[in-house]
């Protein structure tokens, strides 16, 4: 099963690399994964079109800022306006840092539901930034501390609803 997943990932990388640069996030502790990606893509991908970022798989930065960094460093992705949101203060449950992020918001019927975490300063700042960016939407903060105990937030909890 793992081999099939790896082959699927390599096929995906090769296809995307035909059109633009590809950035792959790999945990630096997983030497085999990095070696596998590089050796599998070496012949088909031109120099400079495959970038490997060393990030730990549970790294909050990888989830929230890697896409922003990739977009900022890719000259082909300019039609986007990138907006940096603050991080809420770290939240822990049983000594584990929880994945609190204001980016796990949800668009609903002219509104934007934004997770908030009881961090008055950063909650307010994130809501203000999003309201300025989306003046035609009503931005509403929704307490989400309980949701992140299960490693998700507003957007994650609604993904399977249709």
PDB file of C-alpha atoms in Angstrom:
ATOM      1  CA  UNK A   1       0.000   0.000   0.000  1.00  0.00           C
ATOM      2  CA  UNK A   2       2.819   2.427   0.869  1.00  0.00           C
ATOM      3  CA  UNK A   3       4.585   1.669  -2.413  1.00  0.00           C
ATOM      4  CA  UNK A   4       1.370   2.406  -4.361  1.00  0.00           C
ATOM      5  CA  UNK A   5       0.978   5.714  -2.519  1.00  0.00           C
ATOM      6  CA  UNK A   6       4.603   6.634  -3.264  1.00  0.00           C
ATOM      7  CA  UNK A   7       4.202   5.800  -6.949  1.00  0.00           C
ATOM      8  CA  UNK A   8       1.026   7.884  -7.116  1.00  0.00           C
ATOM      9  CA  UNK A   9       2.844  10.807  -5.468  1.00  0.00           C
ATOM     10  CA  UNK A  10       5.752  10.533  -7.941  1.00  0.00           C
ATOM     11  CA  UNK A  11       3.363  10.463 -10.912  1.00  0.00           C
ATOM     12  CA  UNK A  12       1.643  13.558  -9.522  1.00  0.00           C
ATOM     13  CA  UNK A  13       4.966  15.383  -9.023  1.00  0.00           C
ATOM     14  CA  UNK A  14       6.112  14.539 -12.551  1.00  0.00           C
ATOM     15  CA  UNK A  15       2.832  15.727 -14.073  1.00  0.00           C
ATOM     16  CA  UNK A  16       2.819  19.058 -12.201  1.00  0.00           C
ATOM     17  CA  UNK A  17       6.528  19.600 -12.975  1.00  0.00           C
ATOM     18  CA  UNK A  18       5.689  19.691 -16.681  1.00  0.00           C
ATOM     19  CA  UNK A  19       3.987  23.032 -16.056  1.00  0.00           C
ATOM     20  CA  UNK A  20       5.528  24.605 -12.955  1.00  0.00           C
ATOM     21  CA  UNK A  21       7.937  24.178 -10.063  1.00  0.00           C
ATOM     22  CA  UNK A  22       7.043  21.574  -7.466  1.00  0.00           C
ATOM     23  CA  UNK A  23       7.709  21.945  -3.753  1.00  0.00           C
ATOM     24  CA  UNK A  24       7.627  18.778  -1.661  1.00  0.00           C
ATOM     25  CA  UNK A  25       7.604  18.861   2.149  1.00  0.00           C
ATOM     26  CA  UNK A  26       9.511  15.933   3.669  1.00  0.00           C
ATOM     27  CA  UNK A  27      10.337  15.230   7.291  1.00  0.00           C
ATOM     28  CA  UNK A  28      14.152  15.532   7.576  1.00  0.00           C
ATOM     29  CA  UNK A  29      14.190  12.397   9.751  1.00  0.00           C
ATOM     30  CA  UNK A  30      12.848  10.378   6.795  1.00  0.00           C
ATOM     31  CA  UNK A  31      15.995  10.027   4.700  1.00  0.00           C
ATOM     32  CA  UNK A  32      14.428   7.261   2.585  1.00  0.00           C
ATOM     33  CA  UNK A  33      11.535   9.463   1.464  1.00  0.00           C
ATOM     34  CA  UNK A  34      13.850  12.247   0.311  1.00  0.00           C
ATOM     35  CA  UNK A  35      16.096   9.773  -1.500  1.00  0.00           C
ATOM     36  CA  UNK A  36      13.068   8.087  -3.095  1.00  0.00           C
ATOM     37  CA  UNK A  37      11.611  11.355  -4.402  1.00  0.00           C
ATOM     38  CA  UNK A  38      14.939  12.598  -5.763  1.00  0.00           C
ATOM     39  CA  UNK A  39      15.891   9.315  -7.430  1.00  0.00           C
ATOM     40  CA  UNK A  40      12.417   8.765  -8.893  1.00  0.00           C
ATOM     41  CA  UNK A  41      12.139  12.233 -10.376  1.00  0.00           C
ATOM     42  CA  UNK A  42      15.745  12.873 -11.385  1.00  0.00           C
ATOM     43  CA  UNK A  43      15.461  12.027 -15.087  1.00  0.00           C
ATOM     44  CA  UNK A  44      12.124  13.671 -15.863  1.00  0.00           C
ATOM     45  CA  UNK A  45      12.409  16.882 -13.846  1.00  0.00           C
ATOM     46  CA  UNK A  46      14.686  19.716 -14.920  1.00  0.00           C
ATOM     47  CA  UNK A  47      17.046  21.302 -12.411  1.00  0.00           C
ATOM     48  CA  UNK A  48      15.325  23.856 -10.234  1.00  0.00           C
ATOM     49  CA  UNK A  49      11.768  22.662 -10.850  1.00  0.00           C
ATOM     50  CA  UNK A  50      11.748  20.352  -7.816  1.00  0.00           C
ATOM     51  CA  UNK A  51      12.341  21.912  -4.418  1.00  0.00           C
ATOM     52  CA  UNK A  52      12.350  19.874  -1.224  1.00  0.00           C
ATOM     53  CA  UNK A  53      11.493  21.588   2.057  1.00  0.00           C
ATOM     54  CA  UNK A  54      12.626  19.831   5.211  1.00  0.00           C
ATOM     55  CA  UNK A  55       9.699  20.031   7.636  1.00  0.00           C
ATOM     56  CA  UNK A  56       8.571  17.779  10.432  1.00  0.00           C
ATOM     57  CA  UNK A  57       5.262  16.091   9.621  1.00  0.00           C
ATOM     58  CA  UNK A  58       3.488  17.570  12.651  1.00  0.00           C
ATOM     59  CA  UNK A  59       4.991  21.015  12.240  1.00  0.00           C
ATOM     60  CA  UNK A  60       2.442  23.831  12.468  1.00  0.00           C
ATOM     61  CA  UNK A  61       4.656  25.924  10.178  1.00  0.00           C
ATOM     62  CA  UNK A  62       4.405  23.314   7.437  1.00  0.00           C
ATOM     63  CA  UNK A  63       0.643  23.346   7.570  1.00  0.00           C
ATOM     64  CA  UNK A  64       0.101  27.092   7.843  1.00  0.00           C
ATOM     65  CA  UNK A  65       3.130  28.817   6.335  1.00  0.00           C
ATOM     66  CA  UNK A  66       4.685  26.434   3.812  1.00  0.00           C
ATOM     67  CA  UNK A  67       2.010  27.242   1.196  1.00  0.00           C
ATOM     68  CA  UNK A  68       2.529  30.968   1.827  1.00  0.00           C
ATOM     69  CA  UNK A  69       6.316  30.613   1.480  1.00  0.00           C
ATOM     70  CA  UNK A  70       5.934  28.566  -1.689  1.00  0.00           C
ATOM     71  CA  UNK A  71       3.614  31.139  -3.259  1.00  0.00           C
ATOM     72  CA  UNK A  72       5.876  34.038  -2.305  1.00  0.00           C
ATOM     73  CA  UNK A  73       8.893  32.327  -3.852  1.00  0.00           C
ATOM     74  CA  UNK A  74       7.183  31.186  -7.038  1.00  0.00           C
ATOM     75  CA  UNK A  75       7.079  33.862  -9.743  1.00  0.00           C
ATOM     76  CA  UNK A  76       4.327  31.969 -11.591  1.00  0.00           C
ATOM     77  CA  UNK A  77       1.845  32.428  -8.733  1.00  0.00           C
ATOM     78  CA  UNK A  78       1.144  36.150  -8.762  1.00  0.00           C
ATOM     79  CA  UNK A  79      -2.619  36.517  -9.110  1.00  0.00           C
ATOM     80  CA  UNK A  80      -3.050  35.704  -5.421  1.00  0.00           C
ATOM     81  CA  UNK A  81      -3.035  38.271  -2.657  1.00  0.00           C
ATOM     82  CA  UNK A  82      -1.370  36.573   0.283  1.00  0.00           C
ATOM     83  CA  UNK A  83      -2.499  37.648   3.730  1.00  0.00           C
ATOM     84  CA  UNK A  84      -0.518  36.713   6.818  1.00  0.00           C
ATOM     85  CA  UNK A  85      -2.573  35.869   9.893  1.00  0.00           C
ATOM     86  CA  UNK A  86      -1.197  35.824  13.423  1.00  0.00           C
ATOM     87  CA  UNK A  87      -0.745  32.607  15.367  1.00  0.00           C
ATOM     88  CA  UNK A  88      -2.855  32.243  18.491  1.00  0.00           C
ATOM     89  CA  UNK A  89      -0.911  31.668  21.685  1.00  0.00           C
ATOM     90  CA  UNK A  90       0.076  27.995  21.991  1.00  0.00           C
ATOM     91  CA  UNK A  91      -2.696  25.785  23.366  1.00  0.00           C
ATOM     92  CA  UNK A  92      -1.890  22.457  25.019  1.00  0.00           C
ATOM     93  CA  UNK A  93      -3.953  19.423  25.944  1.00  0.00           C
ATOM     94  CA  UNK A  94      -2.257  16.685  27.974  1.00  0.00           C
ATOM     95  CA  UNK A  95       1.172  18.208  27.198  1.00  0.00           C
ATOM     96  CA  UNK A  96       0.526  18.132  23.438  1.00  0.00           C
ATOM     97  CA  UNK A  97       0.492  21.361  21.465  1.00  0.00           C
ATOM     98  CA  UNK A  98      -2.770  21.635  19.569  1.00  0.00           C
ATOM     99  CA  UNK A  99      -3.035  22.887  15.954  1.00  0.00           C
ATOM    100  CA  UNK A 100      -4.748  26.201  16.619  1.00  0.00           C
ATOM    101  CA  UNK A 101      -4.952  28.311  13.464  1.00  0.00           C
ATOM    102  CA  UNK A 102      -7.111  31.180  12.279  1.00  0.00           C
ATOM    103  CA  UNK A 103      -6.743  29.864   8.730  1.00  0.00           C
ATOM    104  CA  UNK A 104      -9.204  27.029   9.396  1.00  0.00           C
ATOM    105  CA  UNK A 105     -12.123  29.349   8.646  1.00  0.00           C
ATOM    106  CA  UNK A 106     -15.330  28.558   6.792  1.00  0.00           C
ATOM    107  CA  UNK A 107     -17.203  30.616   4.181  1.00  0.00           C
ATOM    108  CA  UNK A 108     -21.000  30.484   4.636  1.00  0.00           C
ATOM    109  CA  UNK A 109     -23.697  32.492   2.790  1.00  0.00           C
ATOM    110  CA  UNK A 110     -22.009  35.900   2.735  1.00  0.00           C
ATOM    111  CA  UNK A 111     -20.202  35.299   6.000  1.00  0.00           C
ATOM    112  CA  UNK A 112     -16.893  33.972   7.223  1.00  0.00           C
ATOM    113  CA  UNK A 113     -16.780  31.882  10.391  1.00  0.00           C
ATOM    114  CA  UNK A 114     -13.336  32.181  11.958  1.00  0.00           C
ATOM    115  CA  UNK A 115     -12.094  29.970  14.801  1.00  0.00           C
ATOM    116  CA  UNK A 116     -11.026  31.893  17.893  1.00  0.00           C
ATOM    117  CA  UNK A 117      -9.159  30.518  20.870  1.00  0.00           C
ATOM    118  CA  UNK A 118      -9.548  32.863  23.832  1.00  0.00           C
ATOM    119  CA  UNK A 119      -6.403  34.797  22.906  1.00  0.00           C
ATOM    120  CA  UNK A 120      -7.951  38.274  23.036  1.00  0.00           C
ATOM    121  CA  UNK A 121      -5.127  40.089  21.266  1.00  0.00           C
ATOM    122  CA  UNK A 122      -4.566  37.653  18.384  1.00  0.00           C
ATOM    123  CA  UNK A 123      -8.235  36.659  18.038  1.00  0.00           C
ATOM    124  CA  UNK A 124      -9.131  40.329  17.563  1.00  0.00           C
ATOM    125  CA  UNK A 125      -6.201  40.924  15.189  1.00  0.00           C
ATOM    126  CA  UNK A 126      -7.095  37.912  12.989  1.00  0.00           C
ATOM    127  CA  UNK A 127     -10.766  38.937  12.799  1.00  0.00           C
ATOM    128  CA  UNK A 128      -9.749  42.498  11.881  1.00  0.00           C
ATOM    129  CA  UNK A 129      -7.334  41.340   9.147  1.00  0.00           C
ATOM    130  CA  UNK A 130      -9.950  39.042   7.619  1.00  0.00           C
ATOM    131  CA  UNK A 131     -12.690  41.668   7.801  1.00  0.00           C
ATOM    132  CA  UNK A 132     -10.431  44.177   6.014  1.00  0.00           C
ATOM    133  CA  UNK A 133      -9.604  41.567   3.352  1.00  0.00           C
ATOM    134  CA  UNK A 134     -13.267  40.586   2.872  1.00  0.00           C
ATOM    135  CA  UNK A 135     -15.304  43.779   3.279  1.00  0.00           C
ATOM    136  CA  UNK A 136     -18.421  42.262   1.692  1.00  0.00           C
ATOM    137  CA  UNK A 137     -18.510  39.366   4.162  1.00  0.00           C
ATOM    138  CA  UNK A 138     -19.637  39.344   7.751  1.00  0.00           C
ATOM    139  CA  UNK A 139     -16.673  37.968   9.736  1.00  0.00           C
ATOM    140  CA  UNK A 140     -17.745  36.117  12.871  1.00  0.00           C
ATOM    141  CA  UNK A 141     -15.471  34.608  15.512  1.00  0.00           C
ATOM    142  CA  UNK A 142     -16.508  31.159  16.759  1.00  0.00           C
ATOM    143  CA  UNK A 143     -14.914  29.637  19.902  1.00  0.00           C
ATOM    144  CA  UNK A 144     -12.957  26.582  18.732  1.00  0.00           C
ATOM    145  CA  UNK A 145     -10.778  25.424  21.646  1.00  0.00           C
ATOM    146  CA  UNK A 146     -12.833  22.266  22.043  1.00  0.00           C
ATOM    147  CA  UNK A 147     -12.615  21.403  18.337  1.00  0.00           C
ATOM    148  CA  UNK A 148      -8.825  21.513  18.184  1.00  0.00           C
ATOM    149  CA  UNK A 149      -8.545  18.810  20.844  1.00  0.00           C
ATOM    150  CA  UNK A 150      -9.410  16.468  17.952  1.00  0.00           C
ATOM    151  CA  UNK A 151      -6.834  18.178  15.683  1.00  0.00           C
ATOM    152  CA  UNK A 152      -9.278  20.087  13.511  1.00  0.00           C
ATOM    153  CA  UNK A 153     -11.338  23.232  13.605  1.00  0.00           C
ATOM    154  CA  UNK A 154     -14.299  24.809  11.813  1.00  0.00           C
ATOM    155  CA  UNK A 155     -13.424  23.943   8.234  1.00  0.00           C
ATOM    156  CA  UNK A 156     -12.255  20.445   9.147  1.00  0.00           C
ATOM    157  CA  UNK A 157     -15.460  19.590  11.005  1.00  0.00           C
ATOM    158  CA  UNK A 158     -17.644  20.515   8.040  1.00  0.00           C
ATOM    159  CA  UNK A 159     -15.702  18.788   5.243  1.00  0.00           C
ATOM    160  CA  UNK A 160     -17.904  15.690   5.279  1.00  0.00           C
ATOM    161  CA  UNK A 161     -21.221  17.544   5.381  1.00  0.00           C
ATOM    162  CA  UNK A 162     -23.095  17.774   2.096  1.00  0.00           C
TER     163      UNK A 162
END
